[in-house]
Structures are given as C-alpha cells and as structure tokens.
Coordinates of C-alpha atoms in Angstrom, one line a residue:
Chain A
M610 CA -66.4 80.4 -81.5
K611 CA -65.1 79.9 -85.1
Y612 CA -63.1 76.8 -84.4
V613 CA -65.9 74.9 -83.0
D614 CA -67.8 74.6 -86.1
E615 CA -65.5 72.2 -87.9
Y616 CA -66.0 70.0 -84.9
R617 CA -69.7 70.1 -84.9
D618 CA -70.0 70.1 -88.6
R619 CA -72.9 68.2 -89.8
D620 CA -71.4 67.2 -93.1
L621 CA -68.4 65.8 -91.3
A622 CA -70.4 64.1 -88.9
R623 CA -72.5 62.3 -91.8
T624 CA -69.3 61.4 -93.5
V625 CA -67.8 59.7 -90.4
A626 CA -71.1 58.0 -89.5
A627 CA -71.4 57.0 -93.2
A628 CA -67.8 55.4 -92.8
I629 CA -68.6 53.6 -89.3
A630 CA -71.9 52.2 -91.0
A631 CA -69.8 51.1 -94.1
E632 CA -66.9 49.4 -92.0
A633 CA -68.9 47.9 -89.2
D634 CA -69.4 44.4 -90.1
P635 CA -73.2 43.6 -89.8
D636 CA -72.2 40.1 -88.7
R637 CA -70.7 41.3 -85.2
S638 CA -71.2 43.6 -82.6
Y639 CA -69.4 46.2 -81.2
H640 CA -69.4 47.2 -77.4
F641 CA -67.3 50.1 -76.4
M642 CA -67.0 51.2 -73.0
E643 CA -66.5 54.9 -72.4
F644 CA -64.7 55.4 -69.0
C645 CA -65.0 59.1 -69.0
G646 CA -68.2 61.1 -67.6
G647 CA -67.2 63.9 -70.0
H648 CA -67.7 61.1 -73.1
T649 CA -71.1 59.9 -71.3
H650 CA -72.3 63.3 -72.0
A651 CA -71.0 64.2 -75.2
I652 CA -72.8 60.9 -76.4
F653 CA -76.0 61.9 -74.9
R654 CA -75.9 65.7 -75.3
Y655 CA -75.1 65.3 -79.3
G656 CA -77.2 62.1 -79.9
V657 CA -74.2 60.3 -81.1
Q658 CA -75.7 57.0 -80.3
D659 CA -78.3 57.7 -82.8
L660 CA -75.6 58.2 -85.5
M661 CA -74.3 54.7 -84.9
P662 CA -75.6 51.6 -86.7
E663 CA -77.6 49.1 -84.6
N664 CA -74.8 46.7 -83.8
V665 CA -72.6 49.6 -82.2
H666 CA -73.1 50.0 -78.5
F667 CA -71.8 52.3 -76.0
V668 CA -71.3 51.0 -72.4
H669 CA -71.2 53.4 -69.5
G670 CA -68.1 52.6 -67.5
P671 CA -67.2 53.7 -63.8
G672 CA -65.7 57.0 -64.8
C673 CA -66.8 59.4 -62.2
P674 CA -64.9 59.7 -58.8
V675 CA -67.7 60.7 -57.0
C676 CA -69.7 57.6 -58.1
V677 CA -67.0 54.9 -57.4
L678 CA -66.2 56.3 -53.9
P679 CA -67.7 53.6 -51.3
V680 CA -70.4 54.5 -48.7
A681 CA -67.9 53.6 -45.8
R682 CA -65.4 56.2 -46.9
L683 CA -67.9 59.1 -47.2
D684 CA -69.0 57.8 -43.7
D685 CA -65.5 58.4 -42.5
A686 CA -65.6 62.0 -44.0
V687 CA -68.9 62.7 -42.1
E688 CA -67.3 61.3 -38.8
L689 CA -64.2 63.3 -39.3
A690 CA -66.4 66.2 -39.2
E691 CA -68.8 65.5 -36.6
R692 CA -66.9 63.3 -34.3
Y693 CA -63.5 65.2 -34.4
G694 CA -65.2 68.4 -35.1
V695 CA -62.5 69.4 -37.8
I696 CA -63.1 71.9 -40.7
L697 CA -63.8 69.3 -43.6
C698 CA -63.0 70.9 -46.8
T699 CA -64.2 69.1 -50.0
Y700 CA -65.1 69.7 -53.7
G701 CA -68.8 70.7 -54.3
D702 CA -69.7 67.2 -55.9
M703 CA -69.2 65.3 -52.8
M704 CA -71.7 67.6 -50.7
R705 CA -74.9 65.8 -51.6
V706 CA -73.8 62.2 -51.9
P707 CA -76.0 59.9 -49.7
G708 CA -74.0 57.9 -47.0
T709 CA -75.1 55.5 -44.7
K710 CA -79.1 56.0 -43.7
Q711 CA -78.8 58.9 -46.5
R712 CA -76.6 61.0 -44.3
S713 CA -74.6 63.3 -46.7
L714 CA -72.0 66.0 -45.9
I715 CA -74.6 68.7 -46.5
R716 CA -76.9 67.2 -43.8
A717 CA -73.9 67.2 -41.5
K718 CA -73.3 70.6 -42.1
A719 CA -77.0 71.8 -41.6
D720 CA -76.8 69.9 -38.2
G721 CA -73.9 72.1 -37.2
A722 CA -70.8 70.3 -38.5
D723 CA -68.1 72.9 -40.2
V724 CA -68.1 71.4 -43.9
R725 CA -66.8 73.8 -46.4
M726 CA -67.0 73.6 -50.2
V727 CA -63.7 74.3 -51.9
Y728 CA -62.8 74.9 -55.5
S729 CA -59.1 74.1 -55.1
T730 CA -56.7 72.5 -52.6
A731 CA -55.2 76.2 -52.4
D732 CA -58.5 77.2 -50.7
A733 CA -58.1 74.1 -48.1
L734 CA -54.6 75.5 -47.3
R735 CA -55.8 79.1 -46.9
I736 CA -58.3 78.1 -44.6
A737 CA -55.7 76.1 -42.6
R738 CA -53.6 79.1 -42.3
E739 CA -56.8 81.5 -41.3
N740 CA -58.0 79.1 -38.5
P741 CA -54.7 77.9 -36.6
D742 CA -56.4 76.8 -33.7
R743 CA -58.8 74.4 -35.8
Q744 CA -57.8 71.1 -37.4
V745 CA -58.4 71.4 -41.3
V746 CA -59.1 68.1 -43.4
F747 CA -59.2 67.9 -47.2
F748 CA -61.4 65.0 -48.2
A749 CA -59.6 64.3 -51.7
I750 CA -61.1 62.5 -54.2
G751 CA -60.7 62.1 -57.9
F752 CA -58.6 60.3 -60.7
E753 CA -55.2 61.1 -62.1
T754 CA -56.5 65.0 -62.9
T755 CA -57.0 65.8 -59.2
T756 CA -54.2 63.9 -57.5
P757 CA -51.1 66.4 -58.8
P758 CA -53.0 69.3 -56.9
T759 CA -53.3 67.2 -53.7
A760 CA -49.7 66.5 -54.0
V761 CA -48.8 70.1 -54.4
A762 CA -51.2 70.8 -51.3
L763 CA -49.2 68.3 -49.3
K764 CA -45.7 69.6 -50.4
T765 CA -46.8 73.1 -49.6
A766 CA -48.1 72.1 -46.0
E767 CA -44.8 70.5 -45.4
A768 CA -42.5 73.5 -46.5
E769 CA -44.9 75.7 -44.5
K770 CA -45.1 73.3 -41.6
L771 CA -48.7 73.8 -41.2
G772 CA -49.3 71.8 -38.1
N773 CA -53.3 72.0 -38.7
F774 CA -54.0 70.5 -41.9
S775 CA -54.2 66.9 -43.4
V776 CA -55.4 65.0 -46.5
F777 CA -58.0 62.2 -46.1
C778 CA -56.8 60.6 -49.4
N779 CA -59.3 58.9 -51.8
H780 CA -57.1 59.2 -55.1
V781 CA -58.0 56.3 -57.5
L782 CA -56.2 55.1 -60.7
T783 CA -57.8 54.7 -64.1
P784 CA -55.8 51.8 -65.9
S785 CA -56.4 49.6 -62.7
A786 CA -60.1 49.9 -62.8
I787 CA -60.2 49.3 -66.5
S788 CA -58.2 46.0 -65.8
H789 CA -60.5 45.2 -62.8
I790 CA -63.6 45.4 -65.0
L791 CA -62.1 42.8 -67.4
E792 CA -60.7 40.3 -65.2
S793 CA -62.7 40.5 -61.6
P794 CA -64.5 37.4 -60.3
E795 CA -67.4 39.5 -59.3
V796 CA -68.6 39.4 -63.0
R797 CA -69.9 36.0 -62.3
D798 CA -72.5 37.7 -59.9
L799 CA -73.2 40.8 -61.6
G800 CA -73.4 39.4 -65.1
I801 CA -70.9 39.6 -67.9
V802 CA -70.3 42.8 -69.7
K803 CA -69.3 42.2 -73.1
I804 CA -66.6 44.9 -74.3
D805 CA -64.9 45.2 -77.4
G806 CA -62.8 48.1 -76.9
F807 CA -62.3 51.3 -74.8
L808 CA -62.7 55.0 -75.4
G809 CA -59.9 56.1 -73.3
P810 CA -60.3 59.3 -71.1
S811 CA -59.0 62.5 -72.2
H812 CA -57.8 64.7 -69.6
V813 CA -56.7 61.7 -67.3
S814 CA -54.4 60.8 -70.4
S815 CA -53.1 64.3 -70.8
V816 CA -51.4 63.9 -67.2
I817 CA -50.6 60.0 -67.3
G818 CA -50.1 60.1 -71.2
S819 CA -51.1 57.1 -73.3
Q820 CA -48.5 54.9 -72.5
P821 CA -49.9 53.4 -69.4
Y822 CA -52.7 51.8 -71.4
E823 CA -50.2 49.9 -73.7
F824 CA -49.6 47.1 -71.0
F825 CA -53.2 46.9 -70.6
A826 CA -54.1 46.6 -74.2
E827 CA -51.5 44.0 -74.5
E828 CA -52.4 42.0 -71.5
F829 CA -56.0 42.1 -71.9
Q830 CA -56.3 42.1 -75.9
K831 CA -58.6 45.1 -76.0
P832 CA -58.1 48.2 -78.3
V833 CA -57.9 51.4 -76.5
V834 CA -58.4 54.9 -78.4
I835 CA -57.8 57.9 -76.4
A836 CA -60.8 60.3 -77.3
G837 CA -61.5 63.9 -77.1
F838 CA -64.7 65.3 -75.9
E839 CA -66.1 66.8 -78.9
P840 CA -69.0 64.5 -80.6
L841 CA -66.8 64.3 -83.6
D842 CA -63.7 63.0 -81.6
V843 CA -66.0 60.5 -80.0
M844 CA -67.4 59.5 -83.6
Q845 CA -63.6 59.3 -85.1
S846 CA -62.5 57.2 -82.0
V847 CA -65.3 54.8 -82.5
L848 CA -64.3 54.5 -86.2
M849 CA -60.8 53.7 -84.9
L850 CA -61.9 51.2 -82.5
I851 CA -64.1 49.5 -85.1
R852 CA -61.2 49.3 -87.6
Q853 CA -58.8 47.6 -84.7
V854 CA -61.7 45.1 -84.1
N855 CA -62.0 44.4 -87.5
D856 CA -58.4 43.9 -88.2
G857 CA -57.8 42.0 -84.9
R858 CA -55.4 44.5 -83.6
C859 CA -55.3 45.6 -79.7
E860 CA -53.3 48.7 -79.6
V861 CA -53.5 52.1 -78.0
E862 CA -54.4 54.8 -80.4
N863 CA -54.6 58.3 -79.8
E864 CA -57.3 60.4 -81.4
Y865 CA -56.7 63.5 -79.0
T866 CA -53.2 64.2 -80.2
R867 CA -53.8 68.0 -79.7
V868 CA -53.9 67.5 -76.2
V869 CA -52.6 64.0 -75.0
T870 CA -48.9 63.0 -75.6
E871 CA -47.4 59.6 -75.2
E872 CA -45.7 60.4 -71.8
G873 CA -48.3 63.0 -70.3
N874 CA -47.4 65.6 -67.9
V875 CA -44.2 64.3 -66.5
K876 CA -43.9 67.3 -63.9
A877 CA -47.0 66.4 -62.3
Q878 CA -46.3 62.5 -62.4
T879 CA -43.1 63.4 -60.5
L880 CA -44.7 65.2 -57.9
V881 CA -47.3 62.4 -57.5
S882 CA -44.8 59.5 -57.0
E883 CA -42.7 61.8 -54.4
V884 CA -46.1 62.2 -52.3
F885 CA -48.1 59.2 -52.8
E886 CA -47.5 55.3 -52.8
L887 CA -49.9 52.4 -54.3
R888 CA -52.5 51.0 -51.7
K889 CA -52.4 47.2 -52.0
S890 CA -56.2 47.3 -52.4
F891 CA -59.0 49.8 -52.3
D892 CA -62.8 49.4 -52.2
W893 CA -64.7 51.2 -55.2
R894 CA -68.1 51.4 -55.2
G895 CA -69.7 48.7 -57.7
L896 CA -66.5 47.1 -58.6
G897 CA -65.5 45.8 -54.9
T898 CA -61.9 45.6 -53.8
V899 CA -59.7 46.3 -56.5
P900 CA -55.7 45.6 -55.9
Y901 CA -53.3 48.5 -56.4
S902 CA -55.9 50.7 -57.8
A903 CA -55.5 53.7 -55.6
L904 CA -52.9 55.8 -53.9
R905 CA -51.8 56.4 -50.1
I906 CA -49.6 59.1 -48.5
R907 CA -46.2 58.3 -48.1
D908 CA -45.0 57.9 -44.5
R909 CA -42.8 61.0 -45.0
F910 CA -46.0 62.9 -45.1
A911 CA -47.5 60.8 -42.2
K912 CA -48.1 64.3 -40.4
F913 CA -50.5 65.6 -43.1
D914 CA -52.4 62.1 -43.4
A915 CA -55.9 62.1 -41.9
E916 CA -56.1 58.4 -41.8
K917 CA -52.9 58.3 -39.5
Q918 CA -53.8 61.5 -37.4
F919 CA -57.4 60.4 -36.6
E920 CA -59.0 57.1 -35.5
L921 CA -61.8 56.5 -37.9
S922 CA -64.1 53.7 -36.8
V923 CA -64.6 50.7 -39.4
K924 CA -68.3 50.6 -39.8
A925 CA -70.6 48.8 -41.6
S926 CA -71.9 50.8 -44.0
R927 CA -74.8 49.7 -46.4
E928 CA -75.8 50.8 -49.8
V929 CA -79.4 51.0 -50.5
K930 CA -80.3 47.7 -51.7
S931 CA -82.4 48.2 -54.6
C932 CA -80.2 50.9 -56.0
E933 CA -78.7 49.5 -59.1
C934 CA -75.3 51.7 -59.1
P935 CA -72.7 48.8 -58.6
S936 CA -74.5 47.4 -62.0
I937 CA -74.5 50.5 -63.9
L938 CA -70.9 51.4 -62.9
R939 CA -69.8 48.1 -64.5
G940 CA -71.9 48.7 -67.7
V941 CA -74.0 45.5 -66.8
K942 CA -77.2 47.4 -66.5
K943 CA -78.5 50.7 -67.9
P944 CA -79.8 53.5 -65.6
T945 CA -83.5 52.8 -67.1
D946 CA -83.2 49.1 -65.8
C947 CA -83.0 50.5 -62.2
K948 CA -86.5 50.6 -60.3
L949 CA -85.5 53.6 -58.6
F950 CA -84.5 55.7 -61.6
G951 CA -86.8 58.8 -62.3
T952 CA -89.1 57.6 -59.5
V953 CA -87.6 57.8 -56.1
C954 CA -84.2 58.7 -57.4
T955 CA -83.8 62.1 -59.6
P956 CA -81.0 64.8 -59.5
Q957 CA -83.0 66.8 -56.8
S958 CA -83.3 63.7 -54.5
P959 CA -80.7 61.2 -55.6
V960 CA -80.5 57.8 -53.9
G961 CA -77.3 56.7 -55.6
S962 CA -74.2 58.3 -56.6
C963 CA -74.5 57.9 -60.2
M964 CA -77.7 60.2 -60.0
V965 CA -75.8 62.8 -57.7
S966 CA -72.8 63.5 -59.9
S967 CA -73.5 65.5 -63.4
E968 CA -70.8 63.1 -64.5
G969 CA -72.6 59.8 -63.6
A970 CA -74.6 57.9 -66.1
C971 CA -78.0 57.9 -64.5
A972 CA -77.7 61.9 -64.2
A973 CA -76.7 62.0 -68.0
Y974 CA -79.9 59.4 -68.8
W975 CA -81.9 61.6 -66.7
T976 CA -81.0 64.9 -68.4
Y977 CA -80.8 63.8 -72.1
G978 CA -81.4 60.1 -72.9
R979 CA -84.1 58.9 -70.6
F980 CA -87.1 59.0 -73.2
R981 CA -85.1 57.4 -75.9
D982 CA -84.8 54.1 -74.1
Q983 CA -88.0 54.1 -72.5
Q984 CA -90.1 54.7 -75.4
P985 CA -88.5 53.8 -78.8
S986 CA -91.6 52.4 -80.4
K987 CA -93.4 56.0 -79.7
L988 CA -90.3 57.7 -81.1
E989 CA -89.8 55.5 -84.1
A990 CA -93.8 55.9 -84.8
A991 CA -93.3 59.8 -84.6
E992 CA -90.6 59.9 -87.3
Chain B
M92 CA -65.6 69.2 -60.6
C93 CA -64.3 66.8 -63.4
L94 CA -64.2 69.2 -66.2
A95 CA -61.4 71.5 -67.1
I96 CA -61.6 74.6 -68.6
P97 CA -59.1 76.4 -70.9
A98 CA -58.3 79.9 -69.4
R99 CA -55.9 82.7 -70.6
V100 CA -53.1 83.7 -68.2
V101 CA -53.3 87.5 -67.9
E102 CA -51.1 87.8 -65.0
L103 CA -48.1 86.2 -63.6
L104 CA -47.6 86.4 -59.5
D105 CA -45.1 84.8 -57.1
N106 CA -44.9 81.5 -56.2
D107 CA -46.3 79.8 -59.1
V108 CA -49.5 81.8 -59.0
A109 CA -51.1 83.2 -62.2
V110 CA -54.3 85.2 -62.7
V111 CA -56.4 83.7 -65.5
A112 CA -59.4 85.0 -67.3
F113 CA -62.3 82.6 -67.9
D114 CA -64.9 84.6 -70.1
T115 CA -65.5 87.5 -67.5
V116 CA -64.3 85.9 -64.4
R117 CA -60.7 86.4 -63.1
K118 CA -59.1 83.8 -60.8
R119 CA -55.9 82.9 -59.2
I120 CA -54.7 79.7 -60.1
S121 CA -51.5 77.9 -59.6
L122 CA -48.9 76.7 -62.2
A123 CA -47.1 74.4 -60.0
L124 CA -47.8 71.7 -62.5
V125 CA -46.7 73.1 -65.7
E126 CA -43.7 74.8 -66.9
D127 CA -42.7 78.0 -69.2
V128 CA -45.8 79.5 -69.1
A129 CA -46.1 83.3 -70.5
I130 CA -48.9 86.0 -70.3
G131 CA -51.2 85.2 -73.2
D132 CA -51.0 81.5 -73.3
F133 CA -54.0 79.3 -72.6
V134 CA -53.9 76.6 -70.0
L135 CA -56.2 74.0 -69.1
V136 CA -57.4 74.6 -65.6
H137 CA -58.6 71.8 -63.3
V138 CA -59.7 72.5 -59.8
G139 CA -57.4 75.6 -59.7
Y140 CA -54.4 74.1 -61.4
A141 CA -53.2 74.5 -64.8
L142 CA -52.8 70.8 -66.0
H143 CA -51.1 71.8 -69.3
K144 CA -50.9 74.4 -72.3
V145 CA -53.4 74.4 -74.9
S146 CA -53.5 76.1 -78.1
V147 CA -56.0 79.0 -78.8
E148 CA -57.7 76.9 -81.3
E149 CA -58.1 73.9 -78.8
A150 CA -59.1 76.5 -76.0
E151 CA -61.9 78.1 -78.3
R152 CA -63.2 74.5 -79.3
T153 CA -63.3 73.2 -75.7
L154 CA -65.0 76.6 -74.6
G155 CA -67.6 76.3 -77.5
M156 CA -68.8 72.8 -76.6
M157 CA -68.9 73.7 -73.1
A158 CA -71.1 76.6 -73.5
E159 CA -73.1 74.9 -76.1
A160 CA -73.7 72.0 -73.6
G161 CA -74.7 74.2 -70.9
V162 CA -71.8 73.1 -68.6
L163 CA -69.9 76.4 -68.8
R164 CA -72.1 78.4 -66.7
E165 CA -72.0 75.9 -63.9
E166 CA -68.4 75.5 -63.8
L167 CA -67.8 79.3 -64.0
E168 CA -70.3 79.6 -61.2
E169 CA -68.1 77.0 -59.2
I170 CA -65.1 78.7 -59.8
S171 CA -66.3 82.3 -59.0
A172 CA -67.7 81.2 -55.8

C-alpha cells in the first residue's frame, strides 16, 4: 500500500495543521458541517479534531440515509412484508433500525416475514425471477450514489416485463437537504446551528458532480469544499474553507479532483432522470418535511412502484421521545448530549437510527470519540 | 452500505456485467453506469455497481485507508455474503 503513506504522512499532516493554525483568525470561530458519514468516520478515526485550533469545530450533519429515513417509511416496509406477504429485499443497514414500538425488519423476519438482505438491486431482481409466484419489493434507500442502481433495476424490470417486482422508493437528494438545514423554520424549535461552510460529500459528488452546489453556495452564501475521505483530504479541505471564510468568498471548491469532476457521471444522471422525478415534499427524520428533497418513480414505471401497487396505511408513527437523533442530525446537539447515549442506546441495542448505522454520528462517537468529549479534564491531566 | 470500494476488473461478461476482484473475493458487478471499461481497470464499486473508473493510485489509497480503519473486512463480508 505504498500510495497510502503520502496521505497519512505525519509531517504533511503537521504542515497542514500548522497552516490551519496560522490562518485561522483567533478572533472568530469556524463551524464546518460535514455531510457524509465517511467524513465523520475519518475525523474520529484519525483524531482530526485534535489537530485543529480550538476555534475550528466540526458539526456532524445528516449524511446517513439510514439515519434520515423517518419511522413511518420503515413502518410501511414492515407492513409490506407482514400484511402483504411480499419478499422484502433491503440493504443490510436497514435491518436493525427500530420502527414504531421498536419493531424492526429483523424482528419481522424473526416472526416469519420474508425479509431478505441484499447487496445489490441485481440480487433483488434475481430473487424476483426465481420466485415468479411471489411479489418481490425492493426497499430502496440512499442518496445520489444508490439511486442510479435502483434506476437500472427499474429499467431492467421493464425490459424483462417482470410482473412481480416493484420498488418502494425512498431516495433523497443531498443539495436540498443542505439548503433546508440553512433555511428551515424548525431551527427556531431545535436551536440555531452555526455553520460557516460545508465539507461536500465525495462519492455523491462523483455522481452528481460539483456543479449542483454552486447555486447553493451563491444563494445561501456558504462556502463548500468537496472533500476526499483521507484524513489529509479533510484537513486540506478545512484549510480551503478557512481561506474562503477569511476572504469572504462563498464558492464551490473541489479538493477531491482525483475522483470528482464538475459534471459528474452523466450516464448515471441520465438514467436517474429517465426513471425518477422530484417529489414535492418528503419527510426526513430530524429535518421534518423538506420540499423537493426526494425522488419518486415516474408514471411510466407505475407497474413497478410499490407505493402504487400496494395500499399502505398512513399510520401515526412515533419516535422515542428522549432520543435526540433529530437534533443530532441537524448538528444542534452532540451524541453525548443525549441522555440515552451509551446507557440504553448502544450499537448492540440501538434506540435511534444514528446509533444503528455505522455511518451515524452516535455510532462514530461510540466507536472513536465518546471519551474525548465526556472526560476532557482527565485526558488533559494525563498529558 | 454507504462505502464504495475500488476493485480490479478481471473479466467482462455479457449484459454490462463484469467480474471484479476485491482482495481475495471475486464478485459479479454491473457496468451499466460506466463506459469504456477494460480488463485491468479499477472501478469504484457501490452496492454492486461500478460508479466510475479510478486510477490504480486512488484505488490503493482508498483500500489502504479502509483496511486501516477496519471497515474493509466488514464491507468484504457484506459483498461475499
């Protein structure tokens, strides 16, 4: 792994850290939101926060699709499996997420529902082909990286005239979520989160390109730097953000040029727009109702749209009251501010989605960072 | 699920399908979202689809980081399951 070393290089990290320390204005504070769970993990795993001056802070945003899916949609998926007796296919991350009354897909499976974990939409199609007398529903979640594979699956189902396959579509869009964090009225209830700039997601941007963030940087006057996952990528991106803030610039800059281009993957984008259209609104866990923030399946593919093929009852679903996921997803609170964190809520027995998914802020805190925040005085004393 | 892993294309099959090698694991993936992929190329694979081509250097860096962070094994288990 000879190429890794230069991105992990201690001296280089010190040089970037020194540049950040030199350029961060001591009279102001900098709050940068990372949107992607991969960045949250890199920051914790490599102790990037410890290399920052005291006035540079990371705010962990809603960058995990499992974490932002509202309980009601998960309840719908459980209903599909239990009431309609379909073979429900889903990505592994969704299995343990608790729905209303802590009911999860894995519990439904234990009780006899046919829930199957798949790695790819191609597996869900194969299951449909192998079970022509059963209805197979793919429970689709994810941001712009998982959406093109779902589009391919729908096109394949149409081409093969698969009569027993449909998709329960829950795909959501990154740029509209970022916009919403900055302008929604709910900030009044949950508190105002100070954000001076964004670390843009890496792989999402490899699909949609850096261009979609430009409107948003101009409209909301916040700098965006598309950042790679390596710790040095994150640090370099922070330095680029600090420079923009200091200069009063609000631009989209791309630190991750080795993978992300301005236009992204055009073939994938074309497929997505052929199959999906914007939903007028969609509920996000933690963000509430966000206009034009999700996709639904176009009418041409109605035969393959589980929402049109099955009548799903609208239920009043309830999040666990004391769970702080909504505030944590907005960056208003830290995982350690939650009473349940590390007590009743752990990765082994999660209460909220931020603890279920390994991409969630709570899971990252649990794995790498919980002692740092809880016992700063002891750590400092030991040094 | 969120992570994308670089893998080397070792075989090209019909219908935009390729066999890729992740470490010791071989897996069929879809090339429906990319163009002009040849045997020996590295592609970034996410939920069974190549999202785009990457250089050998980028592939090595990403794999190295994932191995060090302890997430590579989990992802490979998910892929080979």
